[in-house]
């Protein structure tokens, strides 16, 4: 029981302090591994690979995986609930405050600045992802061809994103990417 | 009650189909929430991504809580979040228990190299549609120039500095407030 409560507490803390998505949790998990011995650094590398290659948000996957290693199925539940609880509390407070002050000129003003900036952050992520999957460690011609095929298809059609994911997974296996 | 359950199911479906993290979730969310169900408008969707990025925690969870709250209050926020994380927890528990060497299987590795390229294309698509609504969506003149400048400045800072996304988001929000006060004062 104490392990479960500790799992909840440790992941609550990680959820509270990691800004910017699942991969931002990695340094905290490394620290957690060193302090608790719940998993080794080699297992952390496996965790990242599994978290990235299974469906769901990466941070949730990492918490679930670490929780399972520490305390089995109950560990999965406590670690996952721990990491999402701070988000839920913070967002509910913000969402409520926003709808109360919706009419306020300042809220409108803040969002008029935030919208293009948020769009820029997503564009930057896109550029980094392209750099990492097409150009690192060296230019990958197969990936580039696949990307060139996908761009017009995603922009011009309303096909479900999963169609493109499945197609690309198949292409990866068939062409040994 | 039924609305809460529906929210949980919609987000569980998004959770199952998201490969590669919160940003890969954006095109799925935009399809489910904006295109298919019209639960959010394009600008509201942009607000959701902005709030998701500049608050602590996992972006996907933040966005789910926000969208769920907008739809059905506190209950909706909790239902959407639990829906989103449930499939992950189940799948990971299975994978961790059964297939420790899952990521080492060559076919799995090849498939994920392909999937990463698809994620790139999908993120580009999301950026393009957000760009259309939040930068080029406004009427002409200054209304269009100012967001374009904010976009360009934020993009340059995001690409060429190590500034935290939350810093950029807060700074652009503050700029927006200052600018709208300045205009109203004129």
Coordinates of C-alpha atoms in Angstrom, one line a residue:
Chain A
X1 CA 0.0 0.0 0.0
X2 CA 2.8 2.4 0.9
X3 CA 4.4 1.8 -2.5
X4 CA 1.1 2.6 -4.2
X5 CA 0.7 5.9 -2.3
X6 CA 4.3 6.8 -3.1
X7 CA 3.8 6.0 -6.8
X8 CA 0.8 8.3 -6.8
X9 CA 2.7 11.1 -5.0
X10 CA 5.9 10.8 -7.2
X11 CA 3.8 10.9 -10.4
X12 CA 1.6 13.7 -9.1
X13 CA 4.8 15.7 -8.7
X14 CA 6.0 14.8 -12.2
X15 CA 2.7 15.8 -13.7
X16 CA 2.9 19.2 -11.8
X17 CA 6.4 20.2 -12.9
X18 CA 6.8 18.8 -16.4
X19 CA 5.7 21.4 -19.0
X20 CA 5.5 20.6 -22.6
X21 CA 4.5 17.0 -23.2
X22 CA 5.4 13.4 -22.4
X23 CA 9.1 13.6 -23.3
X24 CA 9.6 16.4 -20.8
X25 CA 9.0 13.7 -18.1
X26 CA 12.2 11.8 -19.0
X27 CA 14.6 13.8 -16.8
X28 CA 12.2 13.4 -13.8
X29 CA 11.9 9.6 -14.4
X30 CA 15.6 9.3 -14.5
X31 CA 15.8 11.0 -11.1
X32 CA 13.0 8.8 -9.9
X33 CA 14.8 5.6 -11.0
X34 CA 17.9 6.7 -9.1
X35 CA 16.0 7.4 -5.9
X36 CA 13.6 4.5 -5.8
X37 CA 15.2 1.7 -7.7
X38 CA 11.7 0.9 -9.2
X39 CA 13.4 0.5 -12.6
X40 CA 16.9 0.7 -14.0
X41 CA 18.2 3.2 -16.6
X42 CA 18.2 0.4 -19.2
X43 CA 14.6 -0.2 -18.4
X44 CA 14.0 3.5 -18.8
X45 CA 15.3 3.3 -22.4
X46 CA 12.9 0.4 -23.0
X47 CA 10.1 2.4 -21.5
X48 CA 10.7 5.3 -23.9
X49 CA 10.7 2.9 -26.9
X50 CA 7.5 1.2 -25.7
X51 CA 5.8 4.5 -24.8
X52 CA 6.5 5.9 -28.3
X53 CA 5.5 2.8 -30.1
X54 CA 2.1 2.1 -28.4
X55 CA -1.0 4.2 -28.7
X56 CA -1.7 7.0 -26.2
X57 CA 0.0 10.0 -24.8
X58 CA 3.7 9.3 -24.2
X59 CA 3.7 10.6 -20.6
X60 CA 0.8 8.4 -19.7
X61 CA 2.5 5.4 -21.3
X62 CA 5.7 6.1 -19.3
X63 CA 3.8 6.4 -16.1
X64 CA 1.9 3.2 -16.7
X65 CA 5.0 1.3 -17.6
X66 CA 6.9 2.5 -14.6
X67 CA 3.9 1.8 -12.3
X68 CA 3.7 -1.8 -13.6
X69 CA 7.4 -2.3 -12.9
X70 CA 7.0 -1.0 -9.4
X71 CA 3.7 -2.6 -8.3
X72 CA 1.9 -4.5 -11.1
X73 CA -1.5 -3.6 -12.3
X74 CA -2.4 -1.6 -9.2
X75 CA 0.8 0.4 -9.8
X76 CA -0.4 1.2 -13.3
X77 CA -3.6 2.7 -11.9
X78 CA -1.9 4.7 -9.2
X79 CA 0.9 6.1 -11.3
X80 CA -1.5 7.1 -14.1
X81 CA -4.0 8.8 -11.8
X82 CA -1.0 10.5 -10.1
X83 CA 0.3 12.0 -13.3
X84 CA -3.1 13.3 -14.6
X85 CA -4.5 14.7 -11.4
X86 CA -2.5 18.0 -11.4
X87 CA -3.4 18.6 -15.0
X88 CA -7.1 18.1 -14.4
X89 CA -7.1 20.5 -11.4
X90 CA -5.1 23.2 -13.1
X91 CA -7.0 23.1 -16.3
X92 CA -10.4 23.0 -14.6
X93 CA -9.4 26.2 -12.7
X94 CA -8.2 27.9 -15.9
X95 CA -11.2 26.8 -18.0
X96 CA -13.6 28.0 -15.4
X97 CA -11.8 31.3 -15.0
X98 CA -11.7 31.8 -18.8
X99 CA -15.4 31.2 -19.2
X100 CA -16.3 33.6 -16.4
X101 CA -14.1 36.3 -17.9
X102 CA -14.9 35.4 -21.5
X103 CA -16.3 38.8 -22.2
X104 CA -13.3 40.6 -20.7
X105 CA -11.2 42.5 -23.3
X106 CA -8.0 41.3 -21.7
X107 CA -8.8 37.6 -22.1
X108 CA -9.7 38.2 -25.8
X109 CA -6.4 40.2 -26.1
X110 CA -4.4 37.4 -24.5
X111 CA -5.8 34.9 -26.8
X112 CA -5.3 37.1 -29.9
X113 CA -1.6 36.9 -29.0
X114 CA -1.6 33.2 -27.9
X115 CA -3.3 31.8 -31.0
X116 CA -0.6 32.7 -33.5
X117 CA 2.1 31.8 -31.0
X118 CA 0.6 28.4 -30.3
X119 CA 0.4 27.9 -34.1
X120 CA 4.1 28.8 -34.3
X121 CA 5.0 26.3 -31.5
X122 CA 3.2 23.5 -33.5
X123 CA 5.0 24.6 -36.7
X124 CA 8.3 24.4 -34.8
X125 CA 7.5 20.9 -33.6
X126 CA 6.6 19.9 -37.2
X127 CA 10.0 21.3 -38.4
X128 CA 11.9 19.4 -35.6
X129 CA 10.0 16.2 -36.3
X130 CA 10.8 16.5 -40.0
X131 CA 14.5 17.1 -39.2
X132 CA 14.6 14.1 -36.9
X133 CA 12.8 11.6 -39.1
X134 CA 14.0 12.7 -42.6
X135 CA 17.4 14.1 -42.0
X136 CA 18.9 12.5 -38.9
X137 CA 21.3 10.8 -38.6
X138 CA 21.5 11.2 -42.4
X139 CA 19.1 12.0 -45.2
X140 CA 16.7 9.2 -45.5
X141 CA 15.5 9.0 -49.1
X142 CA 12.7 6.4 -48.4
X143 CA 11.3 8.6 -45.6
X144 CA 11.5 11.7 -47.8
X145 CA 9.6 9.9 -50.7
X146 CA 6.9 8.8 -48.2
X147 CA 6.7 12.3 -46.8
X148 CA 6.3 13.8 -50.2
X149 CA 3.5 11.4 -51.0
X150 CA 1.7 12.1 -47.6
X151 CA 1.8 15.9 -47.6
X152 CA -0.6 16.5 -50.5
X153 CA -2.7 13.5 -49.4
X154 CA -3.2 14.9 -45.8
X155 CA -3.8 18.4 -47.0
X156 CA -6.2 17.6 -49.8
X157 CA -8.2 14.7 -48.5
X158 CA -10.4 14.3 -45.4
X159 CA -9.2 10.7 -44.7
X160 CA -8.8 9.7 -41.1
X161 CA -5.3 10.2 -39.7
X162 CA -5.2 6.5 -38.8
X163 CA -5.3 5.7 -42.6
X164 CA -2.0 7.6 -43.1
X165 CA -0.5 6.0 -40.0
X166 CA -1.4 2.4 -41.1
X167 CA -0.3 3.1 -44.7
X168 CA 3.1 4.4 -43.4
X169 CA 3.5 1.5 -41.0
X170 CA 3.0 -0.9 -43.9
X171 CA 5.4 1.1 -46.1
X172 CA 8.0 1.0 -43.3
X173 CA 7.8 -2.8 -43.0
X174 CA 7.6 -3.5 -46.8
X175 CA 10.5 -1.2 -47.7
X176 CA 12.5 -2.0 -44.6
X177 CA 12.7 1.7 -43.5
Chain B
X1 CA -24.8 11.5 -17.7
X2 CA -25.0 10.1 -21.2
X3 CA -23.1 13.1 -22.4
X4 CA -20.3 12.3 -19.9
X5 CA -20.1 8.7 -21.1
X6 CA -20.0 9.9 -24.7
X7 CA -17.1 12.2 -23.9
X8 CA -15.2 9.4 -22.2
X9 CA -15.8 7.2 -25.3
X10 CA -14.7 9.9 -27.8
X11 CA -11.5 10.5 -25.9
X12 CA -10.8 6.8 -25.4
X13 CA -11.0 6.5 -29.2
X14 CA -8.6 9.4 -29.6
X15 CA -6.3 7.7 -27.0
X16 CA -6.3 4.4 -28.9
X17 CA -5.5 6.0 -32.2
X18 CA -2.8 8.4 -31.0
X19 CA 0.7 7.2 -31.8
X20 CA 3.7 9.4 -30.9
X21 CA 2.6 11.8 -28.2
X22 CA 0.4 14.8 -27.7
X23 CA 1.1 16.6 -30.9
X24 CA 0.1 13.5 -32.9
X25 CA -3.2 13.8 -31.1
X26 CA -3.9 17.2 -32.6
X27 CA -5.2 16.1 -36.0
X28 CA -7.3 13.4 -34.4
X29 CA -8.8 15.9 -31.9
X30 CA -9.5 18.4 -34.6
X31 CA -11.3 15.8 -36.7
X32 CA -13.4 14.5 -33.7
X33 CA -14.1 17.8 -32.0
X34 CA -14.2 20.4 -34.8
X35 CA -15.0 18.6 -38.1
X36 CA -17.2 15.7 -37.0
X37 CA -19.1 16.9 -33.9
X38 CA -18.7 20.7 -34.0
X39 CA -18.1 20.7 -30.2
X40 CA -15.5 23.4 -30.7
X41 CA -15.0 26.0 -33.3
X42 CA -11.5 26.5 -35.0
X43 CA -10.6 29.5 -32.7
X44 CA -11.8 27.5 -29.6
X45 CA -9.6 24.6 -30.8
X46 CA -6.6 27.0 -31.1
X47 CA -7.4 28.3 -27.5
X48 CA -7.4 24.7 -26.3
X49 CA -4.0 23.9 -27.9
X50 CA -2.6 27.2 -26.4
X51 CA -3.9 26.4 -22.9
X52 CA -2.7 22.8 -23.2
X53 CA 0.8 23.9 -24.0
X54 CA 1.3 26.6 -21.4
X55 CA 0.1 24.7 -18.4
X56 CA 1.9 22.0 -16.5
X57 CA 1.3 18.3 -17.3
X58 CA 0.9 16.2 -20.4
X59 CA -0.4 18.2 -23.3
X60 CA -2.9 15.5 -24.4
X61 CA -4.4 15.3 -20.9
X62 CA -4.6 19.1 -20.6
X63 CA -6.5 19.4 -23.9
X64 CA -8.9 16.5 -23.0
X65 CA -9.7 18.2 -19.7
X66 CA -10.3 21.5 -21.4
X67 CA -12.4 20.2 -24.2
X68 CA -14.4 18.0 -21.7
X69 CA -15.0 20.9 -19.4
X70 CA -16.2 23.1 -22.3
X71 CA -18.7 20.4 -23.3
X72 CA -20.0 19.2 -19.9
X73 CA -18.4 21.0 -17.0
X74 CA -16.2 19.5 -14.3
X75 CA -17.6 16.0 -14.9
X76 CA -17.0 16.3 -18.6
X77 CA -13.3 17.3 -17.9
X78 CA -12.8 14.3 -15.7
X79 CA -14.6 11.9 -18.0
X80 CA -12.6 13.0 -21.1
X81 CA -9.3 12.6 -19.2
X82 CA -10.1 9.2 -17.8
X83 CA -11.3 8.1 -21.3
X84 CA -8.1 9.3 -22.9
X85 CA -5.8 7.5 -20.4
X86 CA -7.7 4.3 -20.0
X87 CA -6.6 2.5 -23.3
X88 CA -3.0 3.5 -22.7
X89 CA -3.0 2.0 -19.2
X90 CA -4.5 -1.2 -20.4
X91 CA -2.3 -1.6 -23.4
X92 CA 0.9 -0.7 -21.5
X93 CA 0.1 -3.1 -18.7
X94 CA -0.4 -5.9 -21.4
X95 CA 2.8 -4.9 -23.3
X96 CA 4.8 -4.6 -20.1
X97 CA 3.6 -8.0 -18.9
X98 CA 3.8 -10.0 -22.1
X99 CA 6.2 -8.4 -24.6
X100 CA 9.2 -6.9 -22.8
X101 CA 11.3 -7.0 -26.1
X102 CA 8.5 -5.5 -28.2
X103 CA 10.5 -2.6 -29.4
X104 CA 13.4 -4.8 -30.5
X105 CA 11.3 -6.8 -33.1
X106 CA 12.7 -5.6 -36.5
X107 CA 9.2 -5.4 -38.1
X108 CA 8.0 -3.2 -35.3
X109 CA 11.0 -1.0 -35.6
X110 CA 10.4 -0.6 -39.4
X111 CA 6.8 0.1 -38.9
X112 CA 7.6 2.9 -36.4
X113 CA 10.1 4.5 -38.7
X114 CA 7.2 4.7 -41.2
X115 CA 4.7 5.9 -38.6
X116 CA 7.1 8.7 -37.6
X117 CA 7.0 10.1 -41.1
X118 CA 3.2 10.0 -41.1
X119 CA 3.2 11.9 -37.8
X120 CA 5.4 14.6 -39.5
X121 CA 2.9 15.0 -42.3
X122 CA -0.1 15.1 -39.9
X123 CA 1.5 17.7 -37.7
X124 CA 2.2 19.8 -40.8
X125 CA -1.4 19.5 -41.8
X126 CA -2.5 20.7 -38.4
X127 CA -0.1 23.6 -38.4
X128 CA -1.4 24.6 -41.9
X129 CA -5.1 24.6 -40.8
X130 CA -4.4 26.5 -37.6
X131 CA -2.4 29.0 -39.6
X132 CA -5.3 29.5 -41.9
X133 CA -7.7 30.2 -39.0
X134 CA -5.5 32.1 -36.6
X135 CA -3.3 34.1 -38.8
X136 CA -4.9 34.4 -42.2
X137 CA -8.4 34.1 -41.0
X138 CA -8.8 37.7 -39.8
X139 CA -9.8 40.4 -42.2
X140 CA -7.1 42.5 -43.9
X141 CA -4.9 45.3 -42.7
X142 CA -3.4 45.4 -39.3
X143 CA -5.7 42.7 -38.1
X144 CA -3.7 40.3 -40.3
X145 CA -0.3 41.8 -40.0
X146 CA 0.0 41.7 -36.2
X147 CA -0.8 37.9 -35.8
X148 CA 1.6 37.2 -38.7
X149 CA 4.3 39.1 -36.9
X150 CA 3.6 37.3 -33.6
X151 CA 3.7 34.0 -35.5
X152 CA 7.0 34.7 -37.2
X153 CA 8.6 36.0 -34.0
X154 CA 7.4 33.0 -32.0
X155 CA 8.5 30.5 -34.7
X156 CA 12.0 32.0 -34.8
X157 CA 12.3 31.9 -31.0
X158 CA 11.0 28.4 -30.8
X159 CA 13.4 27.2 -33.5
X160 CA 16.6 29.1 -32.6
X161 CA 16.5 29.5 -28.9
X162 CA 16.0 27.1 -26.0
X163 CA 13.2 29.2 -24.5
X164 CA 10.5 27.1 -22.9
X165 CA 7.2 26.9 -24.8
X166 CA 5.4 28.2 -21.7
X167 CA 7.6 31.3 -21.8
X168 CA 6.7 32.0 -25.4
X169 CA 3.0 31.4 -24.7
X170 CA 3.0 33.7 -21.7
X171 CA 4.9 36.4 -23.5
X172 CA 2.6 36.3 -26.5
X173 CA -0.5 36.4 -24.2
X174 CA 1.0 39.5 -22.5
X175 CA 1.7 41.1 -25.8
X176 CA -1.9 40.4 -26.9
X177 CA -3.3 42.1 -23.8
X178 CA -1.0 45.1 -24.2
X179 CA -1.8 45.5 -27.9
X180 CA -5.6 45.3 -27.4
X181 CA -5.4 47.9 -24.5
X182 CA -3.3 50.2 -26.7
X183 CA -5.9 49.9 -29.5
X184 CA -8.8 50.5 -27.2
X185 CA -7.1 53.5 -25.7
X186 CA -6.7 55.2 -29.1

